[in-house]
Amino acid sequence: MIKRILKWTVSLVLLALLIWFEIAYWTSTNDCDQKTASPTNPMKAIVYCDYGLKNLKLENIEKPAPNDDQLLVRVHAASVNPYDWHFIEGTPKIIRLMGVGLRKPKDTRVGVDFAGTVEAVGKNVTNFKPGDEVFGGRGGAFAEYVCPRANRAVALKPANITFEQAASVNIAGVTALQAIRDKGKVEPGQKVLINGASGGVGTFAVQIAKSFGADVTGVCSARNADLVRSLGADHVIDYTKEDFTKGDQRYDVILDNVANHSLAECRRVLTPKGKYVMIGGGGANEQGFFGVMTRPLKAMVLSPFISQQMGMMMADTNQKDLTVLADMMQAGKLKPVIDRTYKLDQVPDAIRYLEEGHARGKVIIAME
Ligand SMILES: NC(=O)c1ccc[n+]([C@@H]2O[C@H](COP(=O)([O-])OP(=O)(O)OC[C@H]3O[C@@H](n4cnc5c(N)ncnc54)[C@H](OP(=O)(O)O)[C@@H]3O)[C@@H](O)[C@H]2O)c1
C-alpha cells in the first residue's frame, strides 16, 4: 500500500513539474513583444529578441535616464567577454533554467564592460561629476549610453590609458585580481601557473601575478609566447608541444582559464598545499547542458580528502577592485592588451571572433 502511494506521489510530482516546465517555457518572453512606438529620445544599442548570434541587431532604443543613485555615461568603448556569448547563445543550457530565460532571453540587452564620459549624475551621487572619465561594468554596455550605479562597478579612468584600454578591464581584470589575491592568495616567490595566459583574463593575470612577486609560468601557443613573456612571465609552455600536467615542476597556484585537463592531472603538478583556481573553460560549441559546471562540483567533493585546495571562483566586479586596477595602471604596473577593435554595428563579428577561442588579450568595441 505504502509503495503504491509513494509511486503515485512521485508520478504526480513529476507530472506537475513537466506541466510547470511546459507552461514556463511557452510563456517565457521578453520586452521585444511589447515594443510599439519608436523611441522619443533614441540611442543606438545592440539588442536580441531570441537566442543566437544571428539574432543580434543594432537598433534605436530609448536613451536611459539616470535615477538618483546612477550616472549617465556616454560610452566611448566597450569590450567583449565570453560572458556575453554565454548569454547570447543561452549556453550552457542550464543557465536558461537559472533565470536567464527558458525560450527567449529575458534581458534583451548585451555587453557589460564599458569606458566613457559622465554626462549627468543622479541627485544622491557625490563621488562622480559630469565630465569625469570612467570605466566599469553595467548590463547593456553595447550601446551609446549606460547608467551604472555610482557605488557599484564604476571607477575613474586613469589619465594614462585610453578609453579602449579602460573598457577592457572590468570582467577580465577583476577576475584576474580576485583569482590571484583572494583565491590563490599568491605570495612573493610562489610558483604560479596560468593556463590560457594569452587570453582576456590570462594577460591580466600574468601581469598581476608578477606584480605580487610570483614566479610565473604562462601556458599558451607558440604564436603568443613572446607576448606572454613581455607581460612578465618567467617561463612559457607551448601547449601544442608540451603538456604542463606531465612535467616535473610543481606549482603553488594554478589559475585555469581553459579547463582542458582533468582535476587529477592538475593535482599532480600542485604542491601538497597548492591551490587550483578554476576560472572557466569550454568553447562556445562545447557547452552542452552543464558546460564546465560539473567540474567545480567534482572539486568540491574531492576537497575534503586532499591536502590541496581546488575550486571555482566567480568574479565579483566592484568599485574597490576597479580602483585597485586603476592605481596599478596609473603606476605603469598593468597594461591592458588589445587584440582587435570593432565598431558597434560589428558586435556580431567581434563575438564570433571571441567564440573561436583564440583572442590575444581583449576584443574591443569602439563607438566612434
Ligand atoms: N569565473 C569567472 O568569474 C570568469 C570571469 C571571466 C571569464 N571567465 C571564463 O574564463 C575563461 C577565459 O576567459 P577569457 O576572457 O580569458 O577568454 P578568451 O580571451 O576567449 O581566451 C582566449 C585564449 O585562450 C587561449 N587558449 C585556447 N586554448 C588553449 C589551450 N588549450 N591551452 C592554453 N590556452 C588556450 C588562446 O590562446 P591560443 O590562441 O594560443 O590558443 C587565447 O589566447 C572563459 O571560459 C570565461 O568564460 C570566468
CSV table of C-alpha atoms in Angstrom, one decimal, residues 74-350:
chain,number,residue,atom,x,y,z
A,74,ARG,CA,28.3,58.3,-22.8
A,75,VAL,CA,30.1,55.1,-23.8
A,76,HIS,CA,33.3,55.6,-25.9
A,77,ALA,CA,34.4,51.9,-25.9
A,78,ALA,CA,33.1,48.6,-24.7
A,79,SER,CA,34.8,45.2,-24.5
A,80,VAL,CA,33.6,41.6,-25.3
A,81,ASN,CA,33.8,38.7,-22.9
A,82,PRO,CA,32.9,35.0,-23.1
A,83,TYR,CA,30.3,36.1,-20.5
A,84,ASP,CA,28.5,37.9,-23.4
A,85,TRP,CA,28.4,34.8,-25.7
A,86,HIS,CA,27.1,32.6,-22.8
A,87,PHE,CA,24.0,35.0,-22.7
A,88,ILE,CA,23.7,35.4,-26.4
A,89,GLU,CA,23.8,31.7,-27.2
A,90,GLY,CA,22.0,30.8,-23.9
A,91,THR,CA,24.7,28.2,-23.2
A,92,PRO,CA,25.3,26.0,-21.2
A,93,LYS,CA,21.6,25.3,-21.4
A,94,ILE,CA,21.3,25.1,-17.6
A,95,ILE,CA,21.6,28.9,-17.4
A,96,ARG,CA,18.2,29.2,-19.2
A,97,LEU,CA,16.7,27.3,-16.2
A,98,MET,CA,18.6,29.6,-13.8
A,99,GLY,CA,16.6,32.7,-14.7
A,100,VAL,CA,18.3,33.8,-18.0
A,101,GLY,CA,15.2,32.9,-19.9
A,102,LEU,CA,13.8,29.5,-20.9
A,103,ARG,CA,12.8,30.0,-24.5
A,104,LYS,CA,14.0,33.6,-25.1
A,105,PRO,CA,16.5,35.8,-23.3
A,106,LYS,CA,14.7,37.8,-20.5
A,107,ASP,CA,17.1,40.7,-20.8
A,108,THR,CA,17.4,41.8,-24.5
A,109,ARG,CA,20.4,43.9,-24.0
A,110,VAL,CA,24.0,42.7,-24.2
A,111,GLY,CA,27.5,43.8,-23.2
A,112,VAL,CA,28.9,44.6,-19.8
A,113,ASP,CA,32.3,46.3,-19.9
A,114,PHE,CA,32.5,50.0,-20.8
A,115,ALA,CA,34.5,53.2,-20.6
A,116,GLY,CA,33.2,56.6,-21.3
A,117,THR,CA,32.4,60.1,-20.0
A,118,VAL,CA,29.9,61.0,-17.3
A,119,GLU,CA,27.2,63.3,-18.8
A,120,ALA,CA,24.9,63.6,-15.8
A,121,VAL,CA,24.6,62.3,-12.2
A,122,GLY,CA,21.6,61.5,-10.0
A,123,LYS,CA,20.9,63.8,-7.0
A,124,ASN,CA,22.4,61.4,-4.4
A,125,VAL,CA,25.7,60.9,-6.3
A,126,THR,CA,28.6,62.7,-4.7
A,127,ASN,CA,31.6,60.6,-5.9
A,128,PHE,CA,31.3,61.5,-9.6
A,129,LYS,CA,30.5,64.6,-11.6
A,130,PRO,CA,29.7,65.4,-15.3
A,131,GLY,CA,32.9,65.3,-17.4
A,132,ASP,CA,34.6,62.5,-15.3
A,133,GLU,CA,36.2,59.8,-17.5
A,134,VAL,CA,35.1,56.4,-16.1
A,135,PHE,CA,35.2,52.7,-16.7
A,136,GLY,CA,33.5,49.7,-15.3
A,137,GLY,CA,30.6,47.3,-16.0
A,138,ARG,CA,26.9,47.6,-16.5
A,139,GLY,CA,24.5,45.4,-18.4
A,140,GLY,CA,23.7,46.7,-21.9
A,141,ALA,CA,27.1,48.2,-22.5
A,142,PHE,CA,27.0,47.6,-26.3
A,143,ALA,CA,25.2,51.0,-26.6
A,144,GLU,CA,25.8,54.7,-26.8
A,145,TYR,CA,24.8,55.2,-23.1
A,146,VAL,CA,24.7,53.3,-19.9
A,147,CYS,CA,23.5,54.1,-16.4
A,148,PRO,CA,25.7,52.4,-13.8
A,149,ARG,CA,25.0,52.9,-10.1
A,150,ALA,CA,27.6,55.3,-8.6
A,151,ASN,CA,28.6,52.9,-5.8
A,152,ARG,CA,28.8,49.8,-7.9
A,153,ALA,CA,31.3,48.6,-10.7
A,154,VAL,CA,32.5,52.0,-11.9
A,155,ALA,CA,35.7,53.9,-11.2
A,156,LEU,CA,37.7,56.9,-12.5
A,157,LYS,CA,39.8,56.1,-15.6
A,158,PRO,CA,43.5,56.7,-15.2
A,159,ALA,CA,44.7,59.5,-17.4
A,160,ASN,CA,47.5,57.4,-18.9
A,161,ILE,CA,45.2,54.8,-20.5
A,162,THR,CA,42.8,55.1,-23.5
A,163,PHE,CA,39.1,54.5,-23.4
A,164,GLU,CA,39.6,51.3,-25.4
A,165,GLN,CA,42.2,50.0,-22.8
A,166,ALA,CA,39.9,51.0,-19.9
A,167,ALA,CA,36.9,49.3,-21.4
A,168,SER,CA,38.9,46.0,-21.4
A,169,VAL,CA,39.4,45.9,-17.7
A,170,ASN,CA,36.1,45.2,-15.8
A,171,ILE,CA,35.4,41.5,-16.1
A,172,ALA,CA,38.8,40.1,-17.1
A,173,GLY,CA,40.9,42.4,-14.9
A,174,VAL,CA,38.8,42.0,-11.7
A,175,THR,CA,38.6,38.2,-12.3
A,176,ALA,CA,42.4,38.0,-12.6
A,177,LEU,CA,42.9,40.2,-9.5
A,178,GLN,CA,40.5,38.2,-7.3
A,179,ALA,CA,41.8,34.9,-8.5
A,180,ILE,CA,45.4,35.8,-7.6
A,181,ARG,CA,44.9,37.9,-4.5
A,182,ASP,CA,41.8,36.3,-2.9
A,183,LYS,CA,41.5,32.7,-4.1
A,184,GLY,CA,45.1,32.0,-4.9
A,185,LYS,CA,46.5,34.1,-2.0
A,186,VAL,CA,49.7,34.4,-4.1
A,187,GLU,CA,52.8,35.3,-2.1
A,188,PRO,CA,56.2,36.6,-3.3
A,189,GLY,CA,58.4,33.8,-4.6
A,190,GLN,CA,55.5,31.3,-5.2
A,191,LYS,CA,55.3,29.4,-8.4
A,192,VAL,CA,52.1,30.3,-10.3
A,193,LEU,CA,50.9,28.7,-13.5
A,194,ILE,CA,48.4,30.4,-15.7
A,195,ASN,CA,46.7,28.1,-18.2
A,196,GLY,CA,45.3,30.3,-21.0
A,197,ALA,CA,47.9,33.1,-20.4
A,198,SER,CA,47.3,34.9,-23.7
A,199,GLY,CA,43.5,35.5,-23.4
A,200,GLY,CA,41.5,38.2,-21.8
A,201,VAL,CA,41.9,37.0,-18.2
A,202,GLY,CA,45.3,35.5,-18.8
A,203,THR,CA,47.0,38.7,-20.0
A,204,PHE,CA,45.9,40.5,-16.8
A,205,ALA,CA,46.7,37.5,-14.6
A,206,VAL,CA,50.3,37.2,-15.8
A,207,GLN,CA,50.9,40.9,-15.0
A,208,ILE,CA,49.1,40.8,-11.7
A,209,ALA,CA,50.8,37.6,-10.5
A,210,LYS,CA,54.2,39.1,-11.5
A,211,SER,CA,53.4,42.3,-9.5
A,212,PHE,CA,52.7,40.1,-6.5
A,213,GLY,CA,56.3,38.8,-6.8
A,214,ALA,CA,55.4,35.3,-8.1
A,215,ASP,CA,57.5,33.2,-10.4
A,216,VAL,CA,55.0,33.0,-13.3
A,217,THR,CA,54.6,30.2,-15.9
A,218,GLY,CA,52.2,31.0,-18.8
A,219,VAL,CA,50.7,28.3,-20.9
A,220,CYS,CA,49.8,29.5,-24.4
A,221,SER,CA,50.5,28.6,-28.1
A,222,ALA,CA,53.9,29.4,-29.7
A,223,ARG,CA,52.5,32.4,-31.6
A,224,ASN,CA,51.7,34.1,-28.2
A,225,ALA,CA,54.9,33.1,-26.4
A,226,ASP,CA,56.6,36.5,-26.9
A,227,LEU,CA,53.6,38.4,-25.8
A,228,VAL,CA,53.2,36.4,-22.6
A,229,ARG,CA,56.9,36.8,-21.9
A,230,SER,CA,56.7,40.5,-22.5
A,231,LEU,CA,53.9,40.7,-19.9
A,232,GLY,CA,56.4,39.3,-17.3
A,233,ALA,CA,56.1,35.5,-17.5
A,234,ASP,CA,59.3,33.9,-16.3
A,235,HIS,CA,58.5,30.7,-18.2
A,236,VAL,CA,56.3,29.8,-21.1
A,237,ILE,CA,54.9,26.4,-22.0
A,238,ASP,CA,53.7,25.9,-25.6
A,239,TYR,CA,50.6,23.7,-25.1
A,240,THR,CA,50.8,22.4,-28.7
A,241,LYS,CA,54.2,20.8,-27.8
A,242,GLU,CA,54.1,20.2,-24.1
A,243,ASP,CA,51.5,19.1,-21.5
A,244,PHE,CA,52.1,21.1,-18.3
A,245,THR,CA,50.5,18.4,-16.2
A,246,LYS,CA,53.1,15.9,-17.3
A,247,GLY,CA,56.2,18.0,-16.3
A,248,ASP,CA,58.3,17.7,-13.1
A,249,GLN,CA,57.6,21.3,-12.0
A,250,ARG,CA,55.2,21.7,-9.0
A,251,TYR,CA,53.1,24.9,-8.6
A,252,ASP,CA,51.8,26.6,-5.5
A,253,VAL,CA,48.9,28.1,-7.5
A,254,ILE,CA,47.3,27.1,-10.8
A,255,LEU,CA,44.8,29.5,-12.5
A,256,ASP,CA,42.9,27.6,-15.1
A,257,ASN,CA,41.1,29.6,-17.8
A,258,VAL,CA,40.8,26.6,-20.1
A,259,ALA,CA,39.9,23.5,-18.0
A,260,ASN,CA,41.3,21.1,-20.6
A,261,HIS,CA,43.0,18.8,-18.2
A,262,SER,CA,41.3,16.6,-15.5
A,263,LEU,CA,41.4,17.7,-11.9
A,264,ALA,CA,43.6,14.6,-11.1
A,265,GLU,CA,46.1,15.7,-13.8
A,266,CYS,CA,46.2,19.3,-12.4
A,267,ARG,CA,46.6,18.0,-8.9
A,268,ARG,CA,49.6,16.0,-9.9
A,269,VAL,CA,51.5,19.3,-10.6
A,270,LEU,CA,50.3,21.1,-7.5
A,271,THR,CA,52.5,21.3,-4.3
A,272,PRO,CA,51.0,19.4,-1.3
A,273,LYS,CA,49.3,22.7,-0.1
A,274,GLY,CA,48.8,24.1,-3.5
A,275,LYS,CA,45.7,25.8,-4.8
A,276,TYR,CA,43.8,25.1,-8.0
A,277,VAL,CA,41.6,28.0,-9.0
A,278,MET,CA,39.3,27.2,-11.8
A,279,ILE,CA,38.2,30.3,-13.7
A,280,GLY,CA,36.5,29.0,-16.8
A,281,GLY,CA,36.8,26.9,-19.9
A,282,GLY,CA,35.0,25.2,-22.7
A,283,GLY,CA,34.5,26.7,-26.2
A,284,ALA,CA,31.3,28.2,-27.4
A,285,ASN,CA,30.3,25.0,-29.2
A,286,GLU,CA,31.3,22.7,-26.3
A,287,GLN,CA,28.9,23.9,-23.6
A,288,GLY,CA,26.1,21.3,-23.8
A,289,PHE,CA,23.7,21.3,-20.9
A,290,PHE,CA,26.1,21.8,-17.9
A,291,GLY,CA,29.2,23.3,-19.6
A,292,VAL,CA,32.1,23.1,-17.2
A,293,MET,CA,29.8,23.4,-14.2
A,294,THR,CA,30.2,19.8,-13.1
A,295,ARG,CA,34.0,20.4,-12.6
A,296,PRO,CA,33.6,22.7,-9.5
A,297,LEU,CA,31.2,20.1,-8.1
A,298,LYS,CA,33.8,17.4,-8.6
A,299,ALA,CA,36.4,19.7,-7.0
A,300,MET,CA,34.1,20.3,-4.0
A,301,VAL,CA,33.6,16.5,-3.5
A,302,LEU,CA,37.4,15.9,-3.7
A,303,SER,CA,38.5,18.8,-1.5
A,304,PRO,CA,37.9,17.3,2.0
A,305,PHE,CA,40.0,14.2,1.1
A,306,ILE,CA,43.1,16.0,-0.3
A,307,SER,CA,45.6,18.5,1.1
A,308,GLN,CA,45.3,20.8,-1.8
A,309,GLN,CA,42.5,23.4,-2.3
A,310,MET,CA,40.6,23.0,-5.5
A,311,GLY,CA,37.6,25.1,-6.6
A,312,MET,CA,36.0,27.5,-8.9
A,313,MET,CA,35.8,31.3,-8.5
A,314,MET,CA,33.2,33.7,-9.7
A,315,ALA,CA,34.4,37.2,-10.0
A,316,ASP,CA,32.5,40.0,-8.1
A,317,THR,CA,33.1,43.2,-10.0
A,318,ASN,CA,33.1,46.2,-7.7
A,319,GLN,CA,34.4,49.7,-7.3
A,320,LYS,CA,37.1,48.9,-4.8
A,321,ASP,CA,38.8,46.4,-7.1
A,322,LEU,CA,38.4,48.6,-10.2
A,323,THR,CA,40.2,51.3,-8.2
A,324,VAL,CA,43.0,48.9,-7.3
A,325,LEU,CA,43.4,48.1,-11.0
A,326,ALA,CA,43.2,51.8,-11.9
A,327,ASP,CA,46.0,52.5,-9.5
A,328,MET,CA,48.1,49.7,-10.9
A,329,MET,CA,47.6,51.0,-14.5
A,330,GLN,CA,48.3,54.6,-13.3
A,331,ALA,CA,51.6,53.3,-11.8
A,332,GLY,CA,52.5,51.6,-15.0
A,333,LYS,CA,52.3,48.1,-13.4
A,334,LEU,CA,49.4,46.9,-15.5
A,335,LYS,CA,48.7,47.5,-19.2
A,336,PRO,CA,45.7,46.0,-21.0
A,337,VAL,CA,46.5,44.0,-24.1
A,338,ILE,CA,44.2,44.8,-27.0
A,339,ASP,CA,43.8,42.4,-29.8
A,340,ARG,CA,41.2,43.8,-32.2
A,341,THR,CA,38.8,46.7,-32.3
A,342,TYR,CA,35.3,46.6,-33.9
A,343,LYS,CA,32.6,49.1,-34.4
A,344,LEU,CA,29.2,49.0,-32.7
A,345,ASP,CA,27.5,47.6,-35.8
A,346,GLN,CA,30.2,44.9,-35.9
A,347,VAL,CA,29.4,43.4,-32.4
A,348,PRO,CA,28.3,40.1,-34.0
A,349,ASP,CA,31.7,39.8,-35.8
A,350,ALA,CA,33.5,40.6,-32.5
